[in-house]
Protein backbone atom coordinates (compact mmCIF):
# COMPACT_ATOMS: atom_id res chain seq x y z
CA MET A 1 -23.82 -33.47 186.19
CA SER A 2 -26.80 -35.82 186.82
CA ILE A 3 -27.15 -37.99 183.78
CA GLU A 4 -29.98 -40.63 182.95
CA SER A 5 -29.40 -43.81 180.84
CA THR A 6 -31.34 -44.14 177.78
CA SER A 7 -29.97 -47.43 177.19
CA PRO A 8 -30.09 -50.67 179.43
CA ALA A 9 -27.15 -52.31 177.33
CA GLY A 10 -25.21 -52.60 174.38
CA THR A 11 -21.64 -51.68 172.92
CA VAL A 12 -22.41 -48.10 172.77
CA LEU A 13 -24.32 -46.53 175.24
CA VAL A 14 -25.88 -42.93 175.33
CA THR A 15 -27.03 -40.61 178.14
CA PHE A 16 -28.21 -36.94 178.25
CA SER A 17 -27.99 -34.28 180.52
CA ASP A 18 -28.31 -30.50 180.24
CA ARG A 19 -27.49 -29.93 176.32
CA THR A 20 -25.08 -32.56 176.83
CA ALA A 21 -24.79 -36.43 175.40
CA THR A 22 -22.24 -38.58 176.60
CA VAL A 23 -21.57 -41.53 174.09
CA ALA A 24 -19.83 -44.34 175.98
CA MET A 25 -17.87 -47.11 174.23
CA ASN A 26 -19.11 -50.05 176.45
CA ARG A 27 -16.88 -53.19 175.47
CA PRO A 28 -14.96 -53.18 178.54
CA GLU A 29 -13.84 -56.82 178.58
CA ALA A 30 -12.11 -55.80 175.06
CA MET A 31 -10.97 -52.60 176.11
CA ASN A 32 -13.46 -50.87 173.96
CA SER A 33 -11.68 -52.57 171.04
CA LEU A 34 -14.06 -52.00 167.75
CA ASN A 35 -15.60 -54.89 166.08
CA PRO A 36 -18.37 -54.58 163.52
CA LYS A 37 -20.98 -54.51 165.97
CA MET A 38 -19.75 -51.86 167.69
CA LEU A 39 -18.87 -50.01 164.73
CA HIS A 40 -22.32 -50.29 163.74
CA ASP A 41 -23.63 -49.02 167.09
CA PHE A 42 -21.51 -46.38 167.48
CA ILE A 43 -22.25 -44.87 163.63
CA ASN A 44 -26.03 -45.03 164.57
CA ALA A 45 -25.37 -43.54 168.10
CA LEU A 46 -23.35 -40.48 166.84
CA LYS A 47 -26.14 -40.03 164.05
CA GLU A 48 -28.78 -39.87 166.49
CA VAL A 49 -26.94 -37.21 168.93
CA SER A 50 -26.14 -35.48 165.87
CA GLU A 51 -29.65 -34.64 164.70
CA ASN A 52 -30.83 -34.01 168.29
CA ASP A 53 -31.52 -30.27 168.38
CA GLU A 54 -31.59 -30.46 172.42
CA VAL A 55 -27.88 -31.44 172.13
CA ASP A 56 -25.05 -28.64 172.14
CA VAL A 57 -22.05 -30.96 173.80
CA VAL A 58 -21.02 -34.28 173.13
CA ILE A 59 -18.64 -36.39 175.28
CA LEU A 60 -16.86 -39.20 174.17
CA LYS A 61 -15.60 -41.70 176.65
CA GLY A 62 -14.83 -45.67 177.19
CA ASN A 63 -16.32 -47.78 180.02
CA GLY A 64 -14.03 -49.87 181.95
CA LYS A 65 -10.44 -49.56 181.96
CA ALA A 66 -9.52 -47.86 178.60
CA PHE A 67 -10.95 -45.23 176.25
CA SER A 68 -10.47 -47.39 173.48
CA ALA A 69 -7.38 -50.02 172.41
CA GLY A 70 -8.24 -49.51 168.59
CA GLY A 71 -9.58 -52.17 166.28
CA ASP A 72 -10.40 -55.39 167.37
CA ILE A 73 -7.27 -57.77 167.04
CA LYS A 74 -9.51 -60.51 166.31
CA MET A 75 -10.50 -59.17 162.96
CA MET A 76 -7.29 -59.11 161.91
CA LEU A 77 -6.26 -63.03 162.69
CA SER A 78 -7.78 -63.94 159.42
CA PRO A 79 -7.55 -61.90 156.64
CA GLY A 80 -11.21 -62.68 155.58
CA LYS A 81 -13.08 -61.40 152.50
CA GLU A 82 -12.17 -58.40 150.52
CA ASN A 83 -16.07 -57.40 150.69
CA ALA A 84 -15.89 -57.41 154.50
CA PHE A 85 -12.56 -55.59 154.80
CA ASP A 86 -14.18 -52.86 152.58
CA GLU A 87 -17.38 -52.53 154.72
CA LEU A 88 -15.12 -52.38 157.45
CA MET A 89 -13.13 -49.40 156.29
CA ASP A 90 -16.17 -47.71 154.96
CA GLY A 91 -17.71 -48.25 158.33
CA ILE A 92 -14.30 -46.69 159.94
CA SER A 93 -14.60 -43.74 157.23
CA GLU A 94 -18.70 -43.34 158.28
CA LEU A 95 -17.44 -43.04 161.75
CA VAL A 96 -14.92 -40.44 161.47
CA THR A 97 -16.56 -38.27 159.26
CA THR A 98 -19.68 -38.31 161.53
CA LEU A 99 -17.93 -37.22 164.51
CA TYR A 100 -15.52 -34.80 162.65
CA PHE A 101 -18.52 -32.99 160.90
CA MET A 102 -21.01 -33.28 163.79
CA PRO A 103 -22.74 -30.18 164.29
CA LYS A 104 -21.82 -30.08 167.99
CA LEU A 105 -18.95 -29.21 170.20
CA THR A 106 -17.22 -32.70 171.05
CA ILE A 107 -14.83 -33.73 173.90
CA SER A 108 -12.92 -36.75 173.93
CA ALA A 109 -12.48 -37.70 177.79
CA ILE A 110 -9.16 -40.19 177.77
CA HIS A 111 -8.64 -42.40 180.44
CA GLY A 112 -6.33 -45.93 180.28
CA ALA A 113 -5.34 -46.44 176.82
CA ALA A 114 -6.25 -44.46 173.10
CA ALA A 115 -4.25 -46.47 170.78
CA GLY A 116 -4.63 -46.85 167.22
CA LEU A 117 -8.04 -46.59 166.01
CA GLY A 118 -9.12 -45.57 169.41
CA LEU A 119 -6.68 -42.61 168.86
CA SER A 120 -7.85 -41.59 165.50
CA ILE A 121 -11.37 -41.47 167.01
CA ALA A 122 -10.49 -39.22 169.62
CA LEU A 123 -8.41 -36.95 167.46
CA ALA A 124 -11.66 -36.36 165.34
CA THR A 125 -13.41 -34.56 168.28
CA ASP A 126 -12.78 -30.80 168.89
CA HIS A 127 -11.03 -31.10 172.76
CA LEU A 128 -9.15 -33.80 174.00
CA ILE A 129 -9.04 -34.36 177.87
CA ALA A 130 -6.82 -37.29 179.38
CA ASP A 131 -6.28 -38.47 182.75
CA SER A 132 -2.69 -37.77 184.13
CA GLU A 133 -2.19 -41.98 184.13
CA SER A 134 -3.55 -42.51 180.65
CA LYS A 135 -1.32 -43.38 177.56
CA VAL A 136 -1.81 -42.86 173.83
CA ALA A 137 -0.38 -44.47 170.69
CA MET A 138 -0.62 -44.53 167.05
CA ASN A 139 0.91 -48.05 167.47
CA PHE A 140 -0.02 -49.82 163.70
CA ILE A 141 3.31 -50.24 162.79
CA GLY A 142 3.74 -52.84 165.53
CA ILE A 143 1.46 -55.05 163.61
CA GLY A 144 2.66 -53.85 159.73
CA LEU A 145 -0.08 -51.67 159.53
CA ILE A 146 -0.44 -47.82 158.58
CA PRO A 147 -2.94 -45.70 160.62
CA ASP A 148 -6.43 -45.50 159.89
CA GLY A 149 -9.49 -43.70 160.46
CA GLY A 150 -8.21 -40.36 159.20
CA GLY A 151 -5.13 -40.85 161.53
CA HIS A 152 -2.85 -39.60 158.82
CA PHE A 153 -4.95 -36.34 158.50
CA PHE A 154 -5.43 -35.79 162.09
CA LEU A 155 -1.75 -35.93 162.95
CA GLU A 156 -0.24 -34.06 160.06
CA ARG A 157 -2.64 -31.44 161.20
CA ARG A 158 -1.61 -31.27 164.47
CA LEU A 159 2.21 -32.52 164.26
CA GLY A 160 3.16 -31.17 160.92
CA GLU A 161 4.40 -33.63 158.23
CA VAL A 162 7.94 -34.47 159.96
CA GLY A 163 6.11 -34.98 163.25
CA ALA A 164 3.34 -36.86 161.98
CA LYS A 165 5.86 -39.60 160.43
CA GLU A 166 7.95 -39.68 163.38
CA LEU A 167 4.97 -40.43 165.45
CA ILE A 168 3.58 -43.20 163.19
CA TRP A 169 6.77 -44.66 162.30
CA GLU A 170 7.99 -44.98 166.08
CA GLY A 171 4.56 -45.98 167.36
CA LYS A 172 5.76 -44.98 170.58
CA VAL A 173 3.32 -45.25 173.75
CA LEU A 174 3.15 -41.55 175.16
CA THR A 175 2.30 -40.25 178.58
CA ALA A 176 -0.56 -37.98 178.90
CA LEU A 177 1.95 -35.32 179.70
CA GLU A 178 4.10 -36.15 176.68
CA ALA A 179 0.92 -36.14 174.47
CA LYS A 180 -0.16 -32.51 175.67
CA GLU A 181 3.71 -31.41 175.06
CA LYS A 182 3.33 -32.71 171.46
CA GLY A 183 -0.01 -30.89 170.86
CA LEU A 184 -1.76 -34.51 170.44
CA ILE A 185 -3.96 -33.42 173.14
CA HIS A 186 -5.52 -30.13 174.72
CA GLU A 187 -5.27 -30.63 178.39
CA VAL A 188 -3.96 -33.06 181.22
CA ALA A 189 -6.68 -33.27 184.02
CA ASP A 190 -5.49 -31.56 187.03
CA GLY A 191 -7.39 -33.82 189.63
CA THR A 192 -10.40 -36.53 188.51
CA LEU A 193 -10.74 -36.68 184.66
CA GLU A 194 -14.71 -35.95 185.28
CA HIS A 195 -14.08 -32.49 186.84
CA ALA A 196 -11.78 -31.69 183.97
CA VAL A 197 -14.22 -32.66 181.74
CA GLU A 198 -17.33 -31.02 183.49
CA LYS A 199 -15.65 -27.65 183.87
CA LYS A 200 -14.84 -27.45 180.01
CA VAL A 201 -18.66 -28.39 179.48
CA GLN A 202 -19.71 -25.74 181.64
CA SER A 203 -17.34 -23.19 180.20
CA TRP A 204 -18.83 -24.33 176.59
CA LEU A 205 -22.64 -24.21 178.04
CA GLN A 206 -22.22 -20.74 179.19
CA SER A 207 -20.68 -19.26 175.65
CA PRO A 208 -22.34 -18.68 172.40
CA VAL A 209 -22.53 -22.06 171.37
CA GLN A 210 -23.92 -21.39 168.04
CA ALA A 211 -21.29 -18.85 166.95
CA MET A 212 -18.86 -21.78 167.96
CA ILE A 213 -20.44 -24.28 166.12
CA LYS A 214 -20.50 -22.16 163.00
CA THR A 215 -16.87 -21.68 163.06
CA LYS A 216 -16.26 -25.25 163.46
CA LYS A 217 -18.55 -26.00 160.35
CA ILE A 218 -16.57 -23.42 158.27
CA LEU A 219 -13.35 -24.89 158.84
CA SER A 220 -14.20 -28.36 158.72
CA GLU A 221 -16.18 -27.98 155.48
CA LYS A 222 -12.92 -26.21 154.06
CA ASN A 223 -11.16 -29.53 155.03
CA ARG A 224 -13.93 -32.01 154.07
CA PRO A 225 -12.13 -32.92 150.51
CA LEU A 226 -8.79 -33.55 152.08
CA LEU A 227 -10.18 -35.99 154.72
CA ILE A 228 -12.41 -37.80 152.37
CA LYS A 229 -9.56 -38.25 150.23
CA MET A 230 -7.26 -39.22 153.06
CA LEU A 231 -9.75 -41.94 153.87
CA GLU A 232 -9.97 -43.27 150.41
CA ILE A 233 -6.00 -43.49 150.18
CA GLU A 234 -5.62 -45.41 153.84
CA LYS A 235 -8.41 -47.89 152.69
CA ALA A 236 -6.33 -48.93 149.64
CA ALA A 237 -3.16 -48.90 151.58
CA GLN A 238 -4.58 -50.87 154.42
CA MET A 239 -5.59 -53.52 152.01
CA LYS A 240 -1.80 -53.68 150.61
CA MET A 241 -0.63 -53.78 153.83
CA ARG A 242 -2.80 -56.60 155.22
CA GLN A 243 -1.28 -58.92 152.54
CA THR A 244 2.28 -58.12 153.57
CA ALA A 245 4.58 -60.85 155.32
CA ASP A 246 5.32 -58.04 157.92
CA HIS A 247 1.85 -57.91 159.04
CA GLN A 248 1.30 -61.40 159.40
CA GLU A 249 4.34 -61.98 161.55
CA GLY A 250 3.31 -58.68 163.31
CA ILE A 251 -0.20 -60.16 164.36
CA LYS A 252 1.26 -63.58 165.04
CA ALA A 253 4.00 -61.98 167.53
CA PHE A 254 1.15 -60.14 169.04
CA VAL A 255 -0.80 -63.25 169.88
CA GLU A 256 2.35 -64.68 170.76
CA LYS A 257 3.56 -61.89 173.02
CA ARG A 258 6.71 -61.70 171.36
CA LYS A 259 8.74 -59.04 169.54
CA PRO A 260 8.24 -59.27 165.70
CA ASN A 261 10.99 -60.23 163.35
CA PHE A 262 10.09 -57.87 160.53
CA ILE A 263 11.76 -58.35 157.04
CA GLY A 264 10.44 -55.71 154.80
CA LYS A 265 8.09 -57.66 152.54
């Protein structure tokens, strides 16, 4: 698929070709971990694409070695001001809702790592395709936090309550095949990721897309109150978790590259 870039540089790049927009996270030096600047750019990019009548399919990807490693750990090293945290969580909620309710067909093309918030974002799309060597994890538990970005909502819908709790509590890193077997992702690329994504895109472009989008809208609108409520609950809970001794220990252990010593406080 021939693609022309519309953006010379930035933390999020958008390219267009043949009724398709590719939105690429572009902080490869940080494994596309999301900081406030990238979050802002990401939201704006998705809104612009959402309002573009020439686009039917949106591909989400990460430049460099990973899809996204999640939230930028540097944001967690110091608690910061409550207002800044509120703005950050509100931005995450706006990003996820913009993506989930987007009147387009959306694909996450996962390579490398899709972890934490990065996985929540991927789960907000309609179809997840992973490279055979990729890894996915809902690994907030490792730093004493809970999933955000609607992670509870998306995991419960895919895995049920029991499966969602198991995945969240264990924080296990899954191979692409393990994620497919659990029902977290839709397919593992047979060959290159680019070829698998292109095959799916072409299949959709040859289908009655507007009818598909209408079905998406009906189902997502039914789910809107629950997702918004879940995001509110996650925000309040995450604020409490950030104040725990276990979270501080988790962050310290991560930086020092050692196993954390959690005490349940």
